[in-house]
Amino acid sequence: MKNVCLTLGLVLVLSAPSWAQKKDIEKRFKEKEAIGHFSYLASDELMGRDPIRPEIAMAYNYIADQLKKYGTQPLPGADGYFQNIPFRLSTPPKEGNLTLGDSKFSQGQEMLVLNGDAISGTFEVVDLGFGNPEDFAGKDLKGKVIVTNVGAPDRMSPAQLFSAGREKAARAQEAGAVALIEKFNIPSVPWQLISNFLNRPTLGLDQGESSSLPYLWVKDLENSLAKKISDGAVKSAQLDIKGKENRAIDGKNVIGWIEGTDDNLKDEYVLLSAHYDHVGVGTPDAAGDSIYNGARDNAVGTVAVLNAAKYFAKNPPKRSVIFALWTAEEKGLLGSAYFANNPLVPLDKIIFNLNIDNGGYNDTEVITVIGLGRTSSDPLISEAVSEFGLEAIADPAPEQGLYDRSDNVNFARKGIPSPTFSLGFRAFDDEINKYYHKPGDQVDNFDLDYAVKYWKSYILAAELIANDPNKPLWNAGDKYEDVSKELYGLK
C-alpha cells in the first residue's frame, strides 16, 4: 500500500505543472470572444478569404488588429504586423499556339502558358536538358527559345517543379532568351489533371524581370521532343500567344511575437502558425451558395493562433513565441514559403513550428497530429491534448501525403521540427469530403464545444514545448534529421 501511495504521489507531482497550466488556460479563455472571431473570419462578408479578392484585406487587417490588441509586438523588419509579399496573378492567354517541327500544341490541351507576356514569332530552339546552371554555362542563348525537362532528377514534387521552373526562367531571362518551354514528361501524373488545375489564373511570387519571360509546359509523355531536336527535326519554335494578362497582387503574412522570460532560452523561438486564406467564391452548391467560407479550413486554426497570442502576451513562457498567419496556402503554400525563404528571424533560432491546417473532422474525441511520431516533442503534445479529455493520434491517411501539403513542410525542409495540429479525423471519408473545399464549411455546422477544446489544447501544447528545457529534435532516421543537424550546427 505504501508503494502504491508513493507511486500515485509521484504521478501527481509530475503531472502538476500541465494540470496547473490547463487550469490557467481555462480561467483566461474567453469562449464567446473566440467564437466571435471564428464567426467573423468564416462569414459571407469575407467572401471566402481568397488572396486575389479585395475582401482579403478585411481578413488580414482584422487579424493584425487582434494581435496588436492582445499585446504582441511586431517583428523587426516587418511592416508593422505585416510581411509584405509581391505576388503576381497570371491569367491564361485568350489564344495560345506553339509549333515545334511537325508537333502542334494548343493552350489548355497539349500546352499550358504558366507565366510571362504575350509573344508571336519564330525563334531558334536550344535543348538544355534539365536546365541546371551547368547546362546554361557557355551557351549563346540570346533571342532563342530554351527547351528543358520539368524539374530536375532530385526535384520532382509539385512544389519543386515550380521552384525549379522559376529558377530556370531567371537564368533564361538573364541569358537573353525569349521564352522557356518545359517538357512535362512525368507519366505517373495525368496531364489532364495538370491541365485542369493550371489552365486558370494562377498566383505566384513576382520574380522581377523574369516574370515577363513566356514560360510554358508542353505535354511530352513519350519524351519525343528531345530526340526530334537532337536529330534536327525541330530547329525552331513558332509561338503565337495572345491576350495574356498579368497583374500585381499585394500579399500579406500577419505576424506578431512576444519575448520569452528565460535569459538562456528567450533567444529561441516557437513558431505558432496557421493559414488564414481560403478558396473564395466558386461553383454554387445545390442550395445556390457559392461562398466557400472555410470554417474548418482554416478559420478555426487562425482563431487558435489568435487565442494563443492573447494567452502568451499575458503569460509569456521561457522561450519567445512567434504568431504567424500565412496567406496563399491554398495557392501553393506561398505565404509560408516566402517567410521560410525571407525569414524575419534567423531560421536556426526557430526551434519548433506547431502549425495548423484542416480539412475537417469526423471524431471529436481526438486531435490528429500530422507528423506525430517524428519529433521528441510528441509526448508533450499528447500530454496537452489529454488534459482536455482528448487523444492525440497520428496521420491515419498517409497515402494522402498531408504532411507535404501544408505550410509546415516549408519549415521541415529547412530542418525545423514541424508537425501540423489538425482537427480529429480517423479517415479521409465522406464526412471530411462533405465540407472540404465546399460552400457548406461553415461555423453553424461546427461542433463549438469541440472547437473550444481544440483551441485550449493547442495553447497548452505550445506552452509545454516553449517551457521545455530540452530543444525539440527530429527522431533518429527521419528524412529531415540531417538538414536539421546542419541548421542547428549539430553535425
mmCIF file of N, CA, C and O in Angstrom, residues 417-449:
data_model
loop_
_atom_site.group_PDB
_atom_site.id
_atom_site.type_symbol
_atom_site.label_atom_id
_atom_site.label_comp_id
_atom_site.label_asym_id
_atom_site.label_seq_id
_atom_site.Cartn_x
_atom_site.Cartn_y
_atom_site.Cartn_z
ATOM 1 N N PRO A 417 11.674 21.121 -36.744
ATOM 2 C CA PRO A 417 10.597 20.167 -36.428
ATOM 3 C C PRO A 417 9.233 20.854 -36.561
ATOM 4 O O PRO A 417 9.003 21.891 -35.947
ATOM 5 N N SER A 418 8.350 20.255 -37.363
ATOM 6 C CA SER A 418 7.143 20.991 -37.757
ATOM 7 C C SER A 418 5.948 20.085 -37.975
ATOM 8 O O SER A 418 5.598 19.767 -39.120
ATOM 9 N N PRO A 419 5.269 19.654 -36.924
ATOM 10 C CA PRO A 419 4.019 18.906 -37.106
ATOM 11 C C PRO A 419 2.837 19.854 -37.339
ATOM 12 O O PRO A 419 2.940 21.063 -37.097
ATOM 13 N N THR A 420 1.749 19.294 -37.810
ATOM 14 C CA THR A 420 0.520 20.063 -38.001
ATOM 15 C C THR A 420 -0.558 19.522 -37.065
ATOM 16 O O THR A 420 -0.871 18.332 -37.075
ATOM 17 N N PHE A 421 -1.126 20.415 -36.291
ATOM 18 C CA PHE A 421 -2.101 20.129 -35.242
ATOM 19 C C PHE A 421 -3.500 20.257 -35.853
ATOM 20 O O PHE A 421 -4.034 21.351 -35.999
ATOM 21 N N SER A 422 -4.089 19.118 -36.227
ATOM 22 C CA SER A 422 -5.327 19.137 -37.000
ATOM 23 C C SER A 422 -6.529 18.664 -36.191
ATOM 24 O O SER A 422 -6.393 17.961 -35.191
ATOM 25 N N LEU A 423 -7.692 19.039 -36.674
ATOM 26 C CA LEU A 423 -8.932 18.513 -36.117
ATOM 27 C C LEU A 423 -8.942 16.992 -36.231
ATOM 28 O O LEU A 423 -8.274 16.411 -37.093
ATOM 29 N N GLY A 424 -9.732 16.341 -35.379
ATOM 30 C CA GLY A 424 -9.697 14.887 -35.288
ATOM 31 C C GLY A 424 -10.353 14.182 -36.460
ATOM 32 O O GLY A 424 -11.536 14.369 -36.723
ATOM 33 N N PHE A 425 -9.576 13.389 -37.172
ATOM 34 C CA PHE A 425 -10.161 12.522 -38.195
ATOM 35 C C PHE A 425 -9.426 11.197 -38.193
ATOM 36 O O PHE A 425 -8.223 11.131 -37.964
ATOM 37 N N ARG A 426 -10.176 10.152 -38.415
ATOM 38 C CA ARG A 426 -9.616 8.801 -38.422
ATOM 39 C C ARG A 426 -9.566 8.216 -39.829
ATOM 40 O O ARG A 426 -9.039 7.125 -40.029
ATOM 41 N N ALA A 427 -10.112 8.933 -40.786
ATOM 42 C CA ALA A 427 -10.058 8.511 -42.184
ATOM 43 C C ALA A 427 -10.466 9.697 -43.041
ATOM 44 O O ALA A 427 -11.205 10.579 -42.590
ATOM 45 N N PHE A 428 -9.978 9.718 -44.263
ATOM 46 C CA PHE A 428 -10.392 10.754 -45.210
ATOM 47 C C PHE A 428 -11.664 10.257 -45.882
ATOM 48 O O PHE A 428 -11.656 9.789 -47.016
ATOM 49 N N ASP A 429 -12.798 10.375 -45.163
ATOM 50 C CA ASP A 429 -14.025 9.733 -45.594
ATOM 51 C C ASP A 429 -15.044 10.758 -46.097
ATOM 52 O O ASP A 429 -14.730 11.929 -46.310
ATOM 53 N N ASP A 430 -16.273 10.308 -46.269
ATOM 54 C CA ASP A 430 -17.326 11.177 -46.800
ATOM 55 C C ASP A 430 -17.618 12.350 -45.875
ATOM 56 O O ASP A 430 -18.006 13.428 -46.342
ATOM 57 N N GLU A 431 -17.449 12.164 -44.572
ATOM 58 C CA GLU A 431 -17.701 13.259 -43.629
ATOM 59 C C GLU A 431 -16.696 14.391 -43.828
ATOM 60 O O GLU A 431 -17.043 15.560 -43.713
ATOM 61 N N ILE A 432 -15.464 14.045 -44.148
ATOM 62 C CA ILE A 432 -14.457 15.063 -44.450
ATOM 63 C C ILE A 432 -14.776 15.715 -45.792
ATOM 64 O O ILE A 432 -14.806 16.947 -45.919
ATOM 65 N N ASN A 433 -15.014 14.901 -46.796
ATOM 66 C CA ASN A 433 -15.264 15.433 -48.145
ATOM 67 C C ASN A 433 -16.560 16.229 -48.236
ATOM 68 O O ASN A 433 -16.739 17.031 -49.154
ATOM 69 N N LYS A 434 -17.449 16.016 -47.287
ATOM 70 C CA LYS A 434 -18.717 16.754 -47.261
ATOM 71 C C LYS A 434 -18.481 18.257 -47.134
ATOM 72 O O LYS A 434 -19.260 19.068 -47.666
ATOM 73 N N TYR A 435 -17.405 18.632 -46.436
ATOM 74 C CA TYR A 435 -17.138 20.044 -46.185
ATOM 75 C C TYR A 435 -15.840 20.545 -46.822
ATOM 76 O O TYR A 435 -15.664 21.760 -46.979
ATOM 77 N N TYR A 436 -14.918 19.645 -47.155
ATOM 78 C CA TYR A 436 -13.606 20.065 -47.630
ATOM 79 C C TYR A 436 -13.725 20.823 -48.958
ATOM 80 O O TYR A 436 -14.183 20.298 -49.954
ATOM 81 N N HIS A 437 -13.347 22.111 -48.903
ATOM 82 C CA HIS A 437 -13.428 22.992 -50.073
ATOM 83 C C HIS A 437 -14.842 22.992 -50.666
ATOM 84 O O HIS A 437 -15.022 22.926 -51.880
ATOM 85 N N LYS A 438 -15.812 23.089 -49.759
ATOM 86 C CA LYS A 438 -17.211 23.149 -50.162
ATOM 87 C C LYS A 438 -17.863 24.386 -49.528
ATOM 88 O O LYS A 438 -17.439 24.843 -48.450
ATOM 89 N N PRO A 439 -18.920 24.916 -50.144
ATOM 90 C CA PRO A 439 -19.613 26.057 -49.537
ATOM 91 C C PRO A 439 -20.193 25.743 -48.160
ATOM 92 O O PRO A 439 -20.414 26.648 -47.357
ATOM 93 N N GLY A 440 -20.426 24.465 -47.865
ATOM 94 C CA GLY A 440 -21.027 24.089 -46.582
ATOM 95 C C GLY A 440 -20.091 24.149 -45.394
ATOM 96 O O GLY A 440 -20.531 23.907 -44.258
ATOM 97 N N ASP A 441 -18.821 24.496 -45.602
ATOM 98 C CA ASP A 441 -17.862 24.547 -44.490
ATOM 99 C C ASP A 441 -18.077 25.840 -43.699
ATOM 100 O O ASP A 441 -17.395 26.842 -43.908
ATOM 101 N N GLN A 442 -19.034 25.789 -42.770
ATOM 102 C CA GLN A 442 -19.463 26.987 -42.051
ATOM 103 C C GLN A 442 -19.453 26.764 -40.542
ATOM 104 O O GLN A 442 -19.429 25.625 -40.066
ATOM 105 N N VAL A 443 -19.513 27.861 -39.818
ATOM 106 C CA VAL A 443 -19.499 27.796 -38.355
ATOM 107 C C VAL A 443 -20.778 27.173 -37.815
ATOM 108 O O VAL A 443 -20.753 26.468 -36.802
ATOM 109 N N ASP A 444 -21.901 27.390 -38.491
ATOM 110 C CA ASP A 444 -23.185 26.932 -37.935
ATOM 111 C C ASP A 444 -23.333 25.410 -37.942
ATOM 112 O O ASP A 444 -24.263 24.880 -37.335
ATOM 113 N N ASN A 445 -22.441 24.685 -38.624
ATOM 114 C CA ASN A 445 -22.486 23.229 -38.540
ATOM 115 C C ASN A 445 -21.207 22.665 -37.910
ATOM 116 O O ASN A 445 -20.872 21.498 -38.101
ATOM 117 N N PHE A 446 -20.519 23.509 -37.154
ATOM 118 C CA PHE A 446 -19.302 23.110 -36.449
ATOM 119 C C PHE A 446 -19.635 22.830 -34.988
ATOM 120 O O PHE A 446 -20.394 23.579 -34.364
ATOM 121 N N ASP A 447 -19.071 21.778 -34.431
ATOM 122 C CA ASP A 447 -19.254 21.458 -33.012
ATOM 123 C C ASP A 447 -18.401 22.430 -32.202
ATOM 124 O O ASP A 447 -17.181 22.260 -32.082
ATOM 125 N N LEU A 448 -19.035 23.457 -31.643
ATOM 126 C CA LEU A 448 -18.290 24.528 -30.983
ATOM 127 C C LEU A 448 -17.685 24.092 -29.655
ATOM 128 O O LEU A 448 -16.655 24.632 -29.234
ATOM 129 N N ASP A 449 -18.291 23.128 -28.987
ATOM 130 C CA ASP A 449 -17.674 22.594 -27.768
ATOM 131 C C ASP A 449 -16.334 21.938 -28.110
ATOM 132 O O ASP A 449 -15.351 22.085 -27.371
#
